[in-house]
Amino acid sequence: MIDHTGIGVADVARSAAFYDAALGALGLRRVIQLPENDGADGVGYGVEYPVFWIDRFHPHGVKQHTAFKARSRAEVDAFHAAALKAGGTDNGPPGLRGTATGYPPGYYAAFVIDPDGNNMEAVFRET
């Protein structure tokens, strides 16, 4: 079981604007900022405690993949729209993914490339 994870980013403020929008669509928000006043070094997203961090301490540009759990197809759609509006690049529009390509039945997802080239996904598992 994973408690939290995170990625390094080149510009915390730029990436925070992207993640505020994209993760906000999934019900996540900034719960911690380092330093407290401006979050220039790192931002932790979650509901009560941080489950996903962006920071300037870890290497950035390594093209990681992270999938966030959505509670409905509508949340996946909202994540994708918000991420694109916040400067992300489409890497797979919302929709059911095919079992022929290795996805389980009922896998509804959307993929967006963040400002540092990371592949971010929102997924709702219907079964």
CSV table of N, CA and C in Angstrom, one decimal:
chain,number,residue,atom,x,y,z
A,1,MET,N,0.8,-1.2,0.0
A,1,MET,CA,0.0,0.0,0.0
A,1,MET,C,0.9,1.2,0.0
A,2,ILE,N,0.6,2.2,-0.8
A,2,ILE,CA,1.4,3.4,-0.9
A,2,ILE,C,0.7,4.5,-0.1
A,3,ASP,N,1.5,5.2,0.8
A,3,ASP,CA,0.9,6.2,1.6
A,3,ASP,C,0.9,7.6,0.8
A,4,HIS,N,2.0,7.8,0.1
A,4,HIS,CA,2.1,9.1,-0.7
A,4,HIS,C,3.2,8.9,-1.7
A,5,THR,N,3.2,9.7,-2.7
A,5,THR,CA,4.2,9.7,-3.7
A,5,THR,C,4.4,11.2,-4.2
A,6,GLY,N,5.3,11.4,-5.2
A,6,GLY,CA,5.5,12.7,-5.7
A,6,GLY,C,6.4,12.7,-6.8
A,7,ILE,N,6.6,13.9,-7.4
A,7,ILE,CA,7.5,14.0,-8.6
A,7,ILE,C,8.2,15.3,-8.4
A,8,GLY,N,9.4,15.4,-9.0
A,8,GLY,CA,10.1,16.6,-9.1
A,8,GLY,C,9.6,17.5,-10.3
A,9,VAL,N,9.6,18.8,-10.1
A,9,VAL,CA,9.2,19.7,-11.2
A,9,VAL,C,10.2,20.8,-11.4
A,10,ALA,N,10.3,21.3,-12.5
A,10,ALA,CA,11.2,22.4,-12.8
A,10,ALA,C,10.8,23.7,-12.2
A,11,ASP,N,9.5,24.0,-12.2
A,11,ASP,CA,9.0,25.3,-11.7
A,11,ASP,C,7.8,24.9,-10.8
A,12,VAL,N,7.9,25.0,-9.5
A,12,VAL,CA,6.8,24.6,-8.6
A,12,VAL,C,5.6,25.5,-8.9
A,13,ALA,N,5.7,26.8,-9.0
A,13,ALA,CA,4.5,27.6,-9.2
A,13,ALA,C,3.8,27.3,-10.5
A,14,ARG,N,4.5,27.1,-11.6
A,14,ARG,CA,3.9,26.7,-12.9
A,14,ARG,C,3.2,25.4,-12.7
A,15,SER,N,3.8,24.4,-12.1
A,15,SER,CA,3.2,23.1,-12.0
A,15,SER,C,2.1,23.1,-11.0
A,16,ALA,N,2.2,23.9,-9.9
A,16,ALA,CA,1.1,24.0,-9.0
A,16,ALA,C,-0.2,24.5,-9.6
A,17,ALA,N,-0.1,25.5,-10.5
A,17,ALA,CA,-1.2,26.0,-11.2
A,17,ALA,C,-1.9,24.9,-12.0
A,18,PHE,N,-1.1,24.0,-12.7
A,18,PHE,CA,-1.6,22.9,-13.4
A,18,PHE,C,-2.3,21.9,-12.5
A,19,TYR,N,-1.6,21.5,-11.4
A,19,TYR,CA,-2.2,20.5,-10.5
A,19,TYR,C,-3.3,21.0,-9.6
A,20,ASP,N,-3.3,22.3,-9.3
A,20,ASP,CA,-4.5,22.9,-8.6
A,20,ASP,C,-5.8,22.6,-9.4
A,21,ALA,N,-5.7,22.8,-10.7
A,21,ALA,CA,-6.8,22.6,-11.6
A,21,ALA,C,-7.1,21.1,-11.8
A,22,ALA,N,-6.1,20.4,-12.3
A,22,ALA,CA,-6.3,18.9,-12.6
A,22,ALA,C,-6.8,18.1,-11.4
A,23,LEU,N,-6.1,18.3,-10.3
A,23,LEU,CA,-6.4,17.5,-9.1
A,23,LEU,C,-7.6,18.0,-8.4
A,24,GLY,N,-7.9,19.3,-8.5
A,24,GLY,CA,-9.1,19.9,-7.9
A,24,GLY,C,-10.3,19.2,-8.5
A,25,ALA,N,-10.3,18.9,-9.8
A,25,ALA,CA,-11.4,18.2,-10.4
A,25,ALA,C,-11.6,16.8,-9.8
A,26,LEU,N,-10.7,16.3,-9.1
A,26,LEU,CA,-10.8,14.9,-8.5
A,26,LEU,C,-11.0,15.1,-7.0
A,27,GLY,N,-11.2,16.3,-6.5
A,27,GLY,CA,-11.5,16.5,-5.1
A,27,GLY,C,-10.2,16.7,-4.2
A,28,LEU,N,-9.1,16.8,-4.8
A,28,LEU,CA,-7.8,17.0,-4.1
A,28,LEU,C,-7.5,18.5,-4.1
A,29,ARG,N,-6.8,18.9,-3.0
A,29,ARG,CA,-6.4,20.3,-2.9
A,29,ARG,C,-5.0,20.4,-2.2
A,30,ARG,N,-4.5,21.6,-2.2
A,30,ARG,CA,-3.2,21.8,-1.5
A,30,ARG,C,-3.5,21.7,0.0
A,31,VAL,N,-2.8,20.8,0.6
A,31,VAL,CA,-2.9,20.6,2.1
A,31,VAL,C,-1.6,21.0,2.8
A,32,ILE,N,-0.5,21.1,2.1
A,32,ILE,CA,0.7,21.6,2.7
A,32,ILE,C,1.5,22.3,1.6
A,33,GLN,N,2.2,23.4,2.0
A,33,GLN,CA,3.1,24.1,1.1
A,33,GLN,C,4.4,24.3,1.8
A,34,LEU,N,5.5,24.2,1.1
A,34,LEU,CA,6.8,24.4,1.7
A,34,LEU,C,7.6,25.5,0.8
A,35,PRO,N,8.0,26.6,1.4
A,35,PRO,CA,7.7,27.1,2.8
A,35,PRO,C,6.2,27.4,2.8
A,36,GLU,N,5.7,27.5,4.0
A,36,GLU,CA,4.3,27.7,4.3
A,36,GLU,C,3.7,28.9,3.5
A,37,ASN,N,4.5,30.0,3.4
A,37,ASN,CA,3.9,31.2,2.9
A,37,ASN,C,3.7,31.2,1.4
A,38,ASP,N,4.5,30.5,0.6
A,38,ASP,CA,4.4,30.5,-0.8
A,38,ASP,C,4.5,29.2,-1.6
A,39,GLY,N,4.9,28.2,-1.0
A,39,GLY,CA,5.0,26.9,-1.6
A,39,GLY,C,6.0,26.8,-2.8
A,40,ALA,N,7.1,27.7,-2.7
A,40,ALA,CA,8.0,27.7,-3.8
A,40,ALA,C,8.9,26.5,-3.9
A,41,ASP,N,9.0,25.7,-2.8
A,41,ASP,CA,9.8,24.5,-2.8
A,41,ASP,C,9.0,23.2,-3.0
A,42,GLY,N,7.8,23.2,-2.6
A,42,GLY,CA,7.0,22.0,-2.7
A,42,GLY,C,5.5,22.2,-2.3
A,43,VAL,N,4.7,21.4,-2.9
A,43,VAL,CA,3.2,21.5,-2.6
A,43,VAL,C,2.7,20.1,-2.5
A,44,GLY,N,2.0,19.8,-1.4
A,44,GLY,CA,1.4,18.5,-1.2
A,44,GLY,C,-0.1,18.5,-1.4
A,45,TYR,N,-0.6,17.6,-2.2
A,45,TYR,CA,-2.0,17.6,-2.5
A,45,TYR,C,-2.7,16.4,-1.8
A,46,GLY,N,-3.9,16.6,-1.4
A,46,GLY,CA,-4.7,15.5,-0.7
A,46,GLY,C,-6.0,16.0,-0.3
A,47,VAL,N,-6.6,15.3,0.7
A,47,VAL,CA,-7.9,15.7,1.2
A,47,VAL,C,-7.6,16.2,2.7
A,48,GLU,N,-7.1,15.3,3.5
A,48,GLU,CA,-6.7,15.6,4.9
A,48,GLU,C,-5.2,15.7,5.0
A,49,TYR,N,-4.4,14.9,4.3
A,49,TYR,CA,-3.0,14.9,4.3
A,49,TYR,C,-2.5,14.7,2.9
A,50,PRO,N,-1.2,15.1,2.7
A,50,PRO,CA,-0.7,15.0,1.3
A,50,PRO,C,-0.5,13.5,0.8
A,51,VAL,N,-1.1,13.2,-0.4
A,51,VAL,CA,-0.9,11.9,-1.0
A,51,VAL,C,0.0,12.0,-2.2
A,52,PHE,N,0.1,13.3,-2.8
A,52,PHE,CA,0.9,13.5,-4.0
A,52,PHE,C,1.6,14.8,-3.8
A,53,TRP,N,2.9,14.8,-4.0
A,53,TRP,CA,3.8,16.0,-3.9
A,53,TRP,C,4.4,16.4,-5.2
A,54,ILE,N,4.5,17.7,-5.4
A,54,ILE,CA,5.4,18.2,-6.4
A,54,ILE,C,6.4,19.0,-5.7
A,55,ASP,N,7.7,18.9,-6.1
A,55,ASP,CA,8.7,19.7,-5.4
A,55,ASP,C,9.9,19.9,-6.3
A,56,ARG,N,10.8,20.8,-5.9
A,56,ARG,CA,12.0,21.1,-6.7
A,56,ARG,C,13.2,20.3,-6.2
A,57,PHE,N,13.0,19.5,-5.2
A,57,PHE,CA,14.2,18.7,-4.7
A,57,PHE,C,14.5,17.4,-5.5
A,58,HIS,N,13.5,16.8,-6.1
A,58,HIS,CA,13.7,15.6,-6.8
A,58,HIS,C,13.9,15.9,-8.3
A,59,PRO,N,14.6,15.0,-9.0
A,59,PRO,CA,14.8,15.2,-10.4
A,59,PRO,C,13.5,15.4,-11.2
A,60,HIS,N,13.5,16.3,-12.1
A,60,HIS,CA,12.3,16.5,-12.9
A,60,HIS,C,12.7,16.1,-14.4
A,61,GLY,N,11.6,16.0,-15.2
A,61,GLY,CA,11.8,15.7,-16.6
A,61,GLY,C,12.1,14.2,-16.8
A,62,VAL,N,11.8,13.3,-15.9
A,62,VAL,CA,12.1,11.9,-16.0
A,62,VAL,C,10.9,11.1,-16.6
A,63,LYS,N,9.9,11.9,-17.0
A,63,LYS,CA,8.7,11.3,-17.6
A,63,LYS,C,8.0,10.2,-16.9
A,64,GLN,N,7.5,10.5,-15.7
A,64,GLN,CA,6.9,9.5,-14.9
A,64,GLN,C,5.4,9.3,-15.3
A,65,HIS,N,4.8,8.3,-14.8
A,65,HIS,CA,3.4,8.1,-15.0
A,65,HIS,C,2.7,7.9,-13.6
A,66,THR,N,1.6,8.7,-13.4
A,66,THR,CA,0.9,8.5,-12.1
A,66,THR,C,-0.6,8.5,-12.5
A,67,ALA,N,-1.3,7.6,-11.9
A,67,ALA,CA,-2.8,7.5,-12.1
A,67,ALA,C,-3.5,7.8,-10.8
A,68,PHE,N,-4.5,8.7,-10.9
A,68,PHE,CA,-5.3,9.1,-9.8
A,68,PHE,C,-6.7,8.5,-9.9
A,69,LYS,N,-7.2,8.0,-8.8
A,69,LYS,CA,-8.5,7.4,-8.7
A,69,LYS,C,-9.6,8.4,-8.8
A,70,ALA,N,-10.5,8.2,-9.7
A,70,ALA,CA,-11.7,9.1,-9.8
A,70,ALA,C,-12.9,8.3,-9.3
A,71,ARG,N,-13.9,9.1,-8.9
A,71,ARG,CA,-15.1,8.4,-8.3
A,71,ARG,C,-16.2,8.2,-9.3
A,72,SER,N,-16.0,8.7,-10.6
A,72,SER,CA,-17.0,8.6,-11.6
A,72,SER,C,-16.4,8.9,-13.0
A,73,ARG,N,-17.1,8.5,-14.0
A,73,ARG,CA,-16.7,9.0,-15.4
A,73,ARG,C,-16.6,10.5,-15.4
A,74,ALA,N,-17.6,11.1,-14.8
A,74,ALA,CA,-17.7,12.6,-14.9
A,74,ALA,C,-16.4,13.2,-14.3
A,75,GLU,N,-15.9,12.6,-13.2
A,75,GLU,CA,-14.6,13.1,-12.6
A,75,GLU,C,-13.5,13.0,-13.6
A,76,VAL,N,-13.4,11.8,-14.3
A,76,VAL,CA,-12.4,11.6,-15.3
A,76,VAL,C,-12.5,12.7,-16.4
A,77,ASP,N,-13.7,12.9,-16.8
A,77,ASP,CA,-13.9,14.0,-17.9
A,77,ASP,C,-13.5,15.3,-17.3
A,78,ALA,N,-13.9,15.7,-16.1
A,78,ALA,CA,-13.5,17.0,-15.5
A,78,ALA,C,-12.0,17.1,-15.3
A,79,PHE,N,-11.3,16.1,-14.9
A,79,PHE,CA,-9.9,16.1,-14.8
A,79,PHE,C,-9.2,16.4,-16.1
A,80,HIS,N,-9.6,15.7,-17.2
A,80,HIS,CA,-9.1,15.9,-18.5
A,80,HIS,C,-9.3,17.3,-19.0
A,81,ALA,N,-10.5,17.8,-18.8
A,81,ALA,CA,-10.8,19.2,-19.3
A,81,ALA,C,-10.0,20.2,-18.5
A,82,ALA,N,-10.0,20.1,-17.2
A,82,ALA,CA,-9.3,21.0,-16.3
A,82,ALA,C,-7.8,21.0,-16.6
A,83,ALA,N,-7.2,19.8,-16.8
A,83,ALA,CA,-5.8,19.7,-17.1
A,83,ALA,C,-5.4,20.4,-18.4
A,84,LEU,N,-6.3,20.2,-19.4
A,84,LEU,CA,-6.0,20.8,-20.7
A,84,LEU,C,-6.1,22.3,-20.6
A,85,LYS,N,-7.1,22.8,-19.9
A,85,LYS,CA,-7.3,24.2,-19.8
A,85,LYS,C,-6.1,24.8,-19.0
A,86,ALA,N,-5.5,24.1,-18.1
A,86,ALA,CA,-4.4,24.6,-17.3
A,86,ALA,C,-3.1,24.4,-18.0
A,87,GLY,N,-3.1,24.0,-19.3
A,87,GLY,CA,-1.8,23.9,-20.0
A,87,GLY,C,-1.3,22.6,-20.3
A,88,GLY,N,-2.0,21.5,-19.9
A,88,GLY,CA,-1.6,20.2,-20.2
A,88,GLY,C,-1.8,19.8,-21.7
A,89,THR,N,-1.2,18.7,-22.1
A,89,THR,CA,-1.3,18.2,-23.5
A,89,THR,C,-2.0,16.9,-23.4
A,90,ASP,N,-3.0,16.8,-24.3
A,90,ASP,CA,-3.8,15.5,-24.4
A,90,ASP,C,-2.9,14.3,-24.7
A,91,ASN,N,-3.1,13.3,-24.0
A,91,ASN,CA,-2.3,12.0,-24.2
A,91,ASN,C,-3.3,10.8,-24.3
A,92,GLY,N,-4.5,11.1,-24.4
A,92,GLY,CA,-5.6,10.1,-24.5
A,92,GLY,C,-6.9,10.6,-23.9
A,93,PRO,N,-7.9,10.9,-24.7
A,93,PRO,CA,-9.1,11.5,-24.2
A,93,PRO,C,-9.9,10.5,-23.3
A,94,PRO,N,-10.8,11.1,-22.5
A,94,PRO,CA,-11.6,10.2,-21.7
A,94,PRO,C,-12.3,9.1,-22.5
A,95,GLY,N,-12.4,7.9,-22.0
A,95,GLY,CA,-13.1,6.8,-22.6
A,95,GLY,C,-12.7,5.5,-22.0
A,96,LEU,N,-13.5,4.5,-22.4
A,96,LEU,CA,-13.2,3.1,-22.0
A,96,LEU,C,-12.0,2.6,-22.7
A,97,ARG,N,-11.1,2.0,-22.1
A,97,ARG,CA,-9.9,1.4,-22.7
A,97,ARG,C,-10.2,-0.1,-23.0
A,98,GLY,N,-9.6,-0.5,-24.1
A,98,GLY,CA,-9.9,-1.9,-24.6
A,98,GLY,C,-9.2,-3.0,-23.8
A,99,THR,N,-9.9,-4.1,-23.6
A,99,THR,CA,-9.3,-5.3,-23.0
A,99,THR,C,-8.2,-5.9,-23.9
A,100,ALA,N,-8.4,-5.7,-25.2
A,100,ALA,CA,-7.4,-6.2,-26.2
A,100,ALA,C,-6.0,-5.6,-26.0
A,101,THR,N,-6.0,-4.4,-25.5
A,101,THR,CA,-4.7,-3.7,-25.3
A,101,THR,C,-4.2,-3.8,-23.8
A,102,GLY,N,-4.8,-4.7,-23.0
A,102,GLY,CA,-4.3,-5.0,-21.7
A,102,GLY,C,-5.1,-4.4,-20.6
A,103,TYR,N,-6.1,-3.6,-20.8
A,103,TYR,CA,-6.9,-3.0,-19.8
A,103,TYR,C,-7.9,-3.9,-19.3
A,104,PRO,N,-8.3,-3.9,-18.0
A,104,PRO,CA,-9.4,-4.7,-17.5
A,104,PRO,C,-10.7,-4.2,-18.0
A,105,PRO,N,-11.8,-5.0,-18.0
A,105,PRO,CA,-13.1,-4.5,-18.3
A,105,PRO,C,-13.5,-3.3,-17.4
A,106,GLY,N,-14.2,-2.3,-18.0
A,106,GLY,CA,-14.7,-1.2,-17.3
A,106,GLY,C,-13.7,-0.2,-16.9
A,107,TYR,N,-12.5,-0.1,-17.6
A,107,TYR,CA,-11.5,0.8,-17.3
A,107,TYR,C,-11.7,2.1,-18.1
A,108,TYR,N,-12.2,3.1,-17.4
A,108,TYR,CA,-12.5,4.4,-18.0
A,108,TYR,C,-11.5,5.4,-17.6
A,109,ALA,N,-10.7,6.0,-18.5
A,109,ALA,CA,-9.6,6.8,-18.1
A,109,ALA,C,-9.3,7.9,-19.1
A,110,ALA,N,-8.5,8.9,-18.7
A,110,ALA,CA,-8.0,10.0,-19.5
A,110,ALA,C,-6.6,10.2,-19.2
A,111,PHE,N,-5.8,10.6,-20.1
A,111,PHE,CA,-4.3,10.9,-19.9
A,111,PHE,C,-4.0,12.3,-20.4
A,112,VAL,N,-3.1,12.9,-19.6
A,112,VAL,CA,-2.6,14.3,-19.9
A,112,VAL,C,-1.1,14.4,-19.6
A,113,ILE,N,-0.4,15.1,-20.5
A,113,ILE,CA,1.0,15.3,-20.2
A,113,ILE,C,1.1,16.7,-19.4
A,114,ASP,N,1.8,16.6,-18.3
A,114,ASP,CA,1.9,17.9,-17.4
A,114,ASP,C,3.0,18.8,-18.0
A,115,PRO,N,3.3,19.9,-17.4
A,115,PRO,CA,4.3,20.9,-17.9
A,115,PRO,C,5.7,20.3,-17.9
A,116,ASP,N,6.0,19.2,-17.2
A,116,ASP,CA,7.3,18.7,-17.2
A,116,ASP,C,7.4,17.4,-18.0
A,117,GLY,N,6.4,17.0,-18.7
A,117,GLY,CA,6.4,15.9,-19.6
A,117,GLY,C,6.0,14.6,-18.9
A,118,ASN,N,5.4,14.7,-17.7
A,118,ASN,CA,4.9,13.5,-17.0
A,118,ASN,C,3.5,13.1,-17.5
A,119,ASN,N,3.2,11.8,-17.6
A,119,ASN,CA,1.9,11.3,-18.0
A,119,ASN,C,1.0,11.1,-16.8
A,120,MET,N,0.0,12.0,-16.7
A,120,MET,CA,-0.9,11.9,-15.6
A,120,MET,C,-2.2,11.4,-16.1
A,121,GLU,N,-2.8,10.5,-15.3
A,121,GLU,CA,-4.0,9.8,-15.6
A,121,GLU,C,-5.1,9.9,-14.5
A,122,ALA,N,-6.3,10.0,-14.9
A,122,ALA,CA,-7.4,9.8,-14.0
A,122,ALA,C,-8.2,8.6,-14.5
A,123,VAL,N,-8.5,7.7,-13.5
A,123,VAL,CA,-9.2,6.4,-13.9
A,123,VAL,C,-10.4,6.1,-13.0
A,124,PHE,N,-11.4,5.7,-13.6
A,124,PHE,CA,-12.6,5.2,-12.9
A,124,PHE,C,-12.8,3.7,-13.3
A,125,ARG,N,-12.7,2.8,-12.3
A,125,ARG,CA,-12.9,1.4,-12.6
A,125,ARG,C,-14.3,1.0,-12.3
A,126,GLU,N,-15.0,0.7,-13.4
A,126,GLU,CA,-16.5,0.4,-13.3
A,126,GLU,C,-16.8,-1.0,-12.7
A,127,THR,N,-15.8,-1.9,-12.7
A,127,THR,CA,-16.1,-3.2,-12.2
A,127,THR,C,-15.2,-3.6,-11.1
